[in-house]
C-alpha cells in the first residue's frame, strides 16, 4: 500500500524582517489572522484560504494583540499553545506560521504605546462590541493593517463569527484602498450549537450548558424572521430572559438586529439582510455570536 506523504512542516517565522526576506518565495498568499489556540473554526478558515484559486501559500498569523484588550480583560490569561497550533497548521497544509512577539509588532513598550499612531474604526467601531470594549476595534484594525503590511497577502480570510470585525475590515480595505481581497467564512459550531471559540476553553460544564442560550436565542430569532424586527427580537429575548436566571446565569451585554454594512439598528420596516448579534457573560467568560437573516 502506498503511504500518504506526511504533510510538510509549516515554516515558523518569528519576526517581520524574516517574513520580508521570505515573502518573494511565497507567491500568491492567503493570510488567516488568528490569536492562536486554534480550533475547528480556525481550521475552516485555513481550508477556505487553501481552496482559493491561484493561492500558492497559506500564511496563518498567531498573535495575541495587546492593543485590542482593555485593562480589565483577559490578555494575560488568553490561551496560548504554539506547539498545538503548529500541529494543527501542519495537518491543514499551512505553509508559514507567523508568530511574532509583542516587541516584534510594537516597538518600545507599554509606556510608548499610548503615543502610537493607530487606525480609527470610526462610528461603526463605537457600537455593540465597541460600546462594551472601548478602543477594541481600533486595536483590531491597527494590527490587521500591520499584518497586511508585513505579509502583503493577496487574500485575507476572516470568520463571520466576529461579524462586526469582518464588516470593519471590509470597510478599512475599501476606505484605505488596501490591495487585498477579503473572504468571509460562515460560523463553525459544535454539535450542540455553541459557536467554537478559543474562549470556550474557559467554560466549566455548567457554564457551557448556560452558554448554549446564545445560539438558542439566535435560532429562535431566525425562526421568527418572517415576523419582522419586533418578532425576531422578542423571540430571541425570551430565550435570554430565561437564561438570566439559569445556574450559572447568563448576563446579556446586548442583543441587536443590525444592518450588515453599518451595524446600526435596522428600522422596523426593514427588508433584506440583517445580522442578529448577541454578547453575554457566563461566569468570567464573555461570549459573542450572531446569525445572518433575511427580512
Ligand atoms: P481569533 O483567533 O478568535 O481572533 O479568530 C481568528 C479568526 O477566526 C477570526 O476571523 C474569527 O472570526 C475566526 N473565527 C473564530 N471562531 C470562529 C468560528 N467559530 N467560526 C468561524 N470563524 C471563526
Short mmCIF file of C-alpha atoms and ligand atoms in Angstrom, two decimals:
data_model
loop_
_atom_site.label_atom_id
_atom_site.label_comp_id
_atom_site.label_asym_id
_atom_site.label_seq_id
_atom_site.Cartn_x
_atom_site.Cartn_y
_atom_site.Cartn_z
CA UNK A 1 0.00 0.00 0.00
CA UNK A 2 1.42 3.39 -0.87
CA UNK A 3 1.87 5.65 2.12
CA UNK A 4 0.37 9.10 2.01
CA UNK A 5 3.13 11.69 2.19
CA UNK A 6 3.06 13.27 5.64
CA UNK A 7 2.16 16.95 5.41
CA UNK A 8 5.18 19.24 5.33
CA UNK A 9 6.06 21.15 8.48
CA UNK A 10 4.90 24.77 8.27
CA UNK A 11 7.75 27.23 8.43
CA UNK A 12 7.69 29.10 11.74
CA UNK A 13 8.55 32.77 11.28
CA UNK A 14 9.02 34.94 14.36
CA UNK A 15 9.84 38.40 13.04
CA UNK A 16 8.61 40.83 10.36
CA UNK A 17 12.17 41.02 8.96
CA UNK A 18 12.31 37.25 8.48
CA UNK A 19 8.91 37.32 6.77
CA UNK A 20 10.08 40.11 4.47
CA UNK A 21 13.11 38.03 3.45
CA UNK A 22 10.86 35.09 2.64
CA UNK A 23 7.97 36.92 1.02
CA UNK A 24 9.14 36.80 -2.63
CA UNK A 25 9.35 32.99 -2.50
CA UNK A 26 5.76 32.56 -1.25
CA UNK A 27 3.93 33.51 -4.46
CA UNK A 28 0.29 34.46 -4.05
CA UNK A 29 -0.52 34.45 -0.35
CA UNK A 30 -3.76 33.93 1.56
CA UNK A 31 -3.48 35.20 5.15
CA UNK A 32 -5.54 33.88 8.07
CA UNK A 33 -5.06 36.20 11.06
CA UNK A 34 -5.66 34.49 14.44
CA UNK A 35 -4.83 34.81 18.11
CA UNK A 36 -3.93 31.11 18.24
CA UNK A 37 -5.45 28.35 20.41
CA UNK A 38 -6.67 27.09 17.05
CA UNK A 39 -10.00 25.23 16.88
CA UNK A 40 -12.30 23.90 14.16
CA UNK A 41 -13.45 27.44 13.28
CA UNK A 42 -9.88 28.50 12.51
CA UNK A 43 -9.35 25.28 10.56
CA UNK A 44 -12.34 26.10 8.39
CA UNK A 45 -10.80 29.49 7.62
CA UNK A 46 -7.50 27.82 6.70
CA UNK A 47 -9.32 25.35 4.43
CA UNK A 48 -11.12 28.26 2.75
CA UNK A 49 -7.76 30.02 2.27
CA UNK A 50 -6.23 26.90 0.72
CA UNK A 51 -9.12 26.42 -1.65
CA UNK A 52 -8.89 29.93 -3.13
CA UNK A 53 -7.90 29.72 -6.78
CA UNK A 54 -4.27 30.59 -7.53
CA UNK A 55 -3.17 30.81 -3.90
CA UNK A 56 0.36 29.39 -3.56
CA UNK A 57 0.91 29.74 0.19
CA UNK A 58 -1.36 29.97 3.21
CA UNK A 59 0.11 32.10 5.99
CA UNK A 60 -1.50 31.81 9.44
CA UNK A 61 -0.59 34.56 11.88
CA UNK A 62 -0.72 33.74 15.58
CA UNK A 63 -0.56 36.88 17.69
CA UNK A 64 -2.42 37.80 20.87
CA UNK A 65 -2.67 41.51 20.21
CA UNK A 66 -2.37 43.57 23.41
CA UNK A 67 -3.70 46.65 21.63
CA UNK A 68 -7.21 45.19 21.44
CA UNK A 69 -7.54 44.16 25.09
CA UNK A 70 -8.93 46.50 27.74
CA UNK A 71 -7.13 46.86 31.09
CA UNK A 72 -9.57 44.51 32.87
CA UNK A 73 -9.77 41.96 30.04
CA UNK A 74 -8.14 38.56 29.63
CA UNK A 75 -4.90 39.40 27.76
CA UNK A 76 -2.70 37.66 30.35
CA UNK A 77 -4.77 34.50 30.68
CA UNK A 78 -5.77 34.19 26.98
CA UNK A 79 -4.89 30.58 25.95
CA UNK A 80 -1.52 30.25 24.20
CA UNK A 81 -0.22 26.94 22.84
CA UNK A 82 2.04 27.39 19.82
CA UNK A 83 3.10 23.72 19.64
CA UNK A 84 -0.51 22.54 19.29
CA UNK A 85 -1.21 25.36 16.83
CA UNK A 86 1.76 24.28 14.70
CA UNK A 87 0.47 20.71 14.66
CA UNK A 88 -2.99 21.91 13.54
CA UNK A 89 -1.35 24.04 10.83
CA UNK A 90 0.68 21.08 9.63
CA UNK A 91 -2.50 19.00 9.30
CA UNK A 92 -4.17 21.82 7.38
CA UNK A 93 -1.31 22.27 4.90
CA UNK A 94 -0.28 25.74 6.07
CA UNK A 95 2.96 26.99 4.51
CA UNK A 96 4.00 29.63 7.03
CA UNK A 97 3.03 30.32 10.64
CA UNK A 98 3.87 33.91 11.51
CA UNK A 99 4.03 34.16 15.30
CA UNK A 100 5.78 37.39 16.29
CA UNK A 101 6.36 38.52 19.86
CA UNK A 102 4.76 41.69 21.19
CA UNK A 103 8.04 43.60 20.84
CA UNK A 104 8.35 42.48 17.21
CA UNK A 105 4.98 44.08 16.45
CA UNK A 106 5.11 47.10 18.73
CA UNK A 107 8.44 48.86 19.02
CA UNK A 108 9.10 50.10 22.54
CA UNK A 109 6.79 49.06 25.32
CA UNK A 110 3.52 49.90 27.04
CA UNK A 111 4.82 53.31 28.00
CA UNK A 112 5.20 54.35 24.37
CA UNK A 113 2.09 52.61 23.07
CA UNK A 114 -0.13 55.45 24.25
CA UNK A 115 1.60 57.66 21.67
CA UNK A 116 1.08 55.18 18.91
CA UNK A 117 -0.46 56.11 15.57
CA UNK A 118 -3.39 53.78 15.02
CA UNK A 119 -6.36 53.08 12.79
CA UNK A 120 -9.60 54.80 13.85
CA UNK A 121 -12.52 52.42 13.31
CA UNK A 122 -14.96 55.33 13.00
CA UNK A 123 -18.56 55.33 14.28
CA UNK A 124 -19.08 51.67 13.44
CA UNK A 125 -16.33 50.90 15.93
CA UNK A 126 -18.29 52.55 18.76
CA UNK A 127 -21.45 50.43 18.69
CA UNK A 128 -22.20 46.92 20.03
CA UNK A 129 -18.80 45.31 20.70
CA UNK A 130 -17.20 48.76 20.52
CA UNK A 131 -19.53 50.14 23.17
CA UNK A 132 -18.64 47.38 25.61
CA UNK A 133 -14.95 47.24 24.63
CA UNK A 134 -13.82 50.85 24.03
CA UNK A 135 -10.87 51.02 21.64
CA UNK A 136 -11.22 47.34 20.74
CA UNK A 137 -11.78 47.84 17.03
CA UNK A 138 -9.05 50.49 16.74
CA UNK A 139 -6.72 47.84 18.16
CA UNK A 140 -8.04 45.13 15.84
CA UNK A 141 -7.84 47.23 12.68
CA UNK A 142 -4.38 48.52 13.59
CA UNK A 143 -2.97 45.03 13.98
CA UNK A 144 -4.76 43.78 10.87
CA UNK A 145 -3.30 46.65 8.84
CA UNK A 146 0.15 45.90 10.27
CA UNK A 147 -0.23 42.22 9.37
CA UNK A 148 -1.32 43.18 5.86
CA UNK A 149 1.77 45.41 5.51
CA UNK A 150 4.12 42.74 6.82
CA UNK A 151 2.66 39.72 4.99
CA UNK A 152 1.33 41.59 1.90
CA UNK A 153 -1.39 38.97 1.27
CA UNK A 154 -3.42 38.79 -1.92
CA UNK A 155 -6.35 37.40 0.05
CA UNK A 156 -7.22 37.53 3.76
CA UNK A 157 -9.78 35.26 5.41
CA UNK A 158 -11.97 36.19 8.41
CA UNK A 159 -14.87 34.49 10.23
CA UNK A 160 -18.46 35.68 10.31
CA UNK A 161 -18.39 34.66 13.97
CA UNK A 162 -16.88 38.12 14.51
CA UNK A 163 -19.33 39.79 12.14
CA UNK A 164 -18.67 43.37 13.23
CA UNK A 165 -14.93 42.82 12.89
CA UNK A 166 -15.38 41.34 9.41
CA UNK A 167 -17.55 44.29 8.34
CA UNK A 168 -14.99 46.76 9.72
CA UNK A 169 -12.10 45.00 7.98
CA UNK A 170 -14.02 45.22 4.70
CA UNK A 171 -14.65 48.90 5.36
CA UNK A 172 -10.99 49.57 6.17
CA UNK A 173 -9.91 47.83 2.97
CA UNK A 174 -12.33 49.97 1.00
CA UNK A 175 -11.78 53.28 2.83
CA UNK A 176 -7.98 52.99 2.93
CA UNK A 177 -7.71 51.43 -0.57
CA UNK A 178 -5.82 48.35 0.60
CA UNK A 179 -4.84 45.91 -2.20
CA UNK A 180 -6.25 42.75 -0.63
CA UNK A 181 -9.39 40.67 -1.23
CA UNK A 182 -11.39 39.84 1.91
CA UNK A 183 -13.14 36.47 2.24
CA UNK A 184 -15.74 35.79 4.96
CA UNK A 185 -16.36 32.25 6.26
CA UNK A 186 -19.62 31.14 7.97
CA UNK A 187 -19.54 30.43 11.70
CA UNK A 188 -18.49 26.94 12.74
CA UNK A 189 -20.45 25.44 15.63
CA UNK A 190 -20.05 22.45 17.92
CA UNK A 191 -22.81 19.82 17.56
CA UNK A 192 -24.71 21.40 20.48
CA UNK A 193 -24.85 24.75 18.64
CA UNK A 194 -22.19 26.66 20.59
CA UNK A 195 -20.00 28.65 18.19
CA UNK A 196 -16.43 27.39 18.53
CA UNK A 197 -14.14 29.91 20.22
CA UNK A 198 -10.77 29.87 21.94
CA UNK A 199 -12.55 31.35 24.97
CA UNK A 200 -14.82 28.28 25.25
CA UNK A 201 -11.84 26.64 26.97
CA UNK A 202 -12.61 28.85 29.99
CA UNK A 203 -16.10 27.34 30.40
CA UNK A 204 -16.85 24.68 33.01
CA UNK A 205 -19.57 22.11 32.22
CA UNK A 206 -22.42 24.06 33.85
CA UNK A 207 -21.22 27.33 32.28
CA UNK A 208 -21.13 25.70 28.90
CA UNK A 209 -24.71 24.49 29.33
CA UNK A 210 -25.80 28.04 30.22
CA UNK A 211 -23.80 29.44 27.27
CA UNK A 212 -25.95 27.45 24.84
CA UNK A 213 -28.62 30.12 25.42
CA UNK A 214 -26.77 32.41 22.98
CA UNK A 215 -27.09 30.13 19.95
CA UNK A 216 -30.60 29.06 21.05
CA UNK A 217 -31.69 32.71 21.22
CA UNK A 218 -30.30 33.39 17.74
CA UNK A 219 -32.04 30.31 16.38
CA UNK A 220 -35.34 31.40 17.96
CA UNK A 221 -34.86 34.84 16.37
CA UNK A 222 -34.07 33.30 12.98
CA UNK A 223 -37.17 31.08 13.21
CA UNK A 224 -39.25 34.24 13.74
CA UNK A 225 -37.68 36.12 10.81
CA UNK A 226 -40.95 36.25 8.84
CA UNK A 227 -42.48 38.30 11.67
CA UNK A 228 -40.00 41.16 11.10
CA UNK A 229 -37.91 43.08 13.60
CA UNK A 230 -40.17 43.09 16.71
CA UNK A 231 -40.96 39.38 16.47
CA UNK A 232 -37.32 38.43 15.93
CA UNK A 233 -36.10 40.41 18.91
CA UNK A 234 -38.83 39.24 21.26
CA UNK A 235 -38.32 35.57 20.32
CA UNK A 236 -34.58 35.85 20.98
CA UNK A 237 -35.10 37.92 24.12
CA UNK A 238 -37.48 35.31 25.57
CA UNK A 239 -34.68 32.72 25.47
CA UNK A 240 -32.16 35.12 27.00
CA UNK A 241 -34.56 36.24 29.74
CA UNK A 242 -34.91 32.64 30.86
CA UNK A 243 -31.14 32.22 30.77
CA UNK A 244 -30.70 35.22 33.09
CA UNK A 245 -31.95 33.06 35.96
CA UNK A 246 -30.14 29.86 34.91
CA UNK A 247 -27.38 28.41 37.11
CA UNK A 248 -24.92 29.89 36.34
CA UNK A 249 -26.75 32.91 34.93
CA UNK A 250 -26.21 34.45 31.51
CA UNK A 251 -25.64 38.23 31.76
CA UNK A 252 -26.53 39.81 28.42
CA UNK A 253 -24.48 42.80 27.22
CA UNK A 254 -26.56 43.35 24.09
CA UNK A 255 -28.98 41.76 21.67
CA UNK A 256 -29.39 43.73 18.45
CA UNK A 257 -30.69 43.40 14.92
CA UNK A 258 -28.42 45.47 12.71
CA UNK A 259 -27.61 46.40 9.13
CA UNK A 260 -24.75 44.15 7.93
CA UNK A 261 -22.68 47.01 6.49
CA UNK A 262 -23.02 49.65 9.21
CA UNK A 263 -24.04 47.70 12.31
CA UNK A 264 -26.72 50.30 13.06
CA UNK A 265 -30.12 49.03 14.28
CA UNK A 266 -32.42 48.16 11.40
CA UNK A 267 -35.70 50.11 11.18
CA UNK A 268 -38.87 48.16 11.99
CA UNK A 269 -39.95 48.12 8.31
CA UNK A 270 -36.53 46.80 7.20
CA UNK A 271 -36.39 44.41 4.26
CA UNK A 272 -33.34 42.44 3.17
CA UNK A 273 -30.28 41.20 5.03
CA UNK A 274 -29.71 41.82 8.72
CA UNK A 275 -27.44 40.46 11.44
CA UNK A 276 -28.88 39.34 14.77
CA UNK A 277 -26.00 39.73 17.22
CA UNK A 278 -25.64 38.86 20.88
CA UNK A 279 -22.96 39.25 23.54
CA UNK A 280 -23.20 37.85 27.06
CA UNK A 281 -21.10 36.87 30.03
CA UNK A 282 -21.21 33.48 31.71
CA UNK A 283 -19.11 33.45 34.86
CA UNK A 284 -15.86 35.22 33.93
CA UNK A 285 -16.20 34.44 30.22
CA UNK A 286 -17.57 36.86 27.65
CA UNK A 287 -19.05 35.27 24.52
CA UNK A 288 -20.39 36.68 21.24
CA UNK A 289 -22.41 35.09 18.48
CA UNK A 290 -24.57 36.15 15.53
CA UNK A 291 -26.69 34.90 12.64
CA UNK A 292 -27.47 36.38 9.24
CA UNK A 293 -31.16 36.77 8.46
CA UNK A 294 -33.20 37.89 5.51
CA UNK A 295 -36.19 40.04 6.44
P1 LIG B 1 -9.48 34.71 16.88
O1 LIG B 1 -8.31 33.78 16.99
O2 LIG B 1 -10.57 34.44 17.88
O3 LIG B 1 -9.06 36.16 16.82
O4 LIG B 1 -10.15 34.40 15.48
C1 LIG B 1 -9.39 34.42 14.30
C2 LIG B 1 -10.33 34.31 13.13
O5 LIG B 1 -11.08 33.12 13.23
C3 LIG B 1 -11.34 35.46 13.05
O6 LIG B 1 -11.51 35.86 11.70
C4 LIG B 1 -12.58 34.84 13.60
O7 LIG B 1 -13.77 35.43 13.12
C5 LIG B 1 -12.45 33.42 13.10
N1 LIG B 1 -13.25 32.51 13.91
C6 LIG B 1 -13.19 32.32 15.24
N2 LIG B 1 -14.12 31.44 15.64
C7 LIG B 1 -14.81 31.08 14.53
C8 LIG B 1 -15.90 30.19 14.27
N3 LIG B 1 -16.50 29.51 15.25
N4 LIG B 1 -16.34 30.08 13.01
C9 LIG B 1 -15.76 30.77 12.00
N5 LIG B 1 -14.72 31.60 12.17
C10 LIG B 1 -14.25 31.75 13.42
#
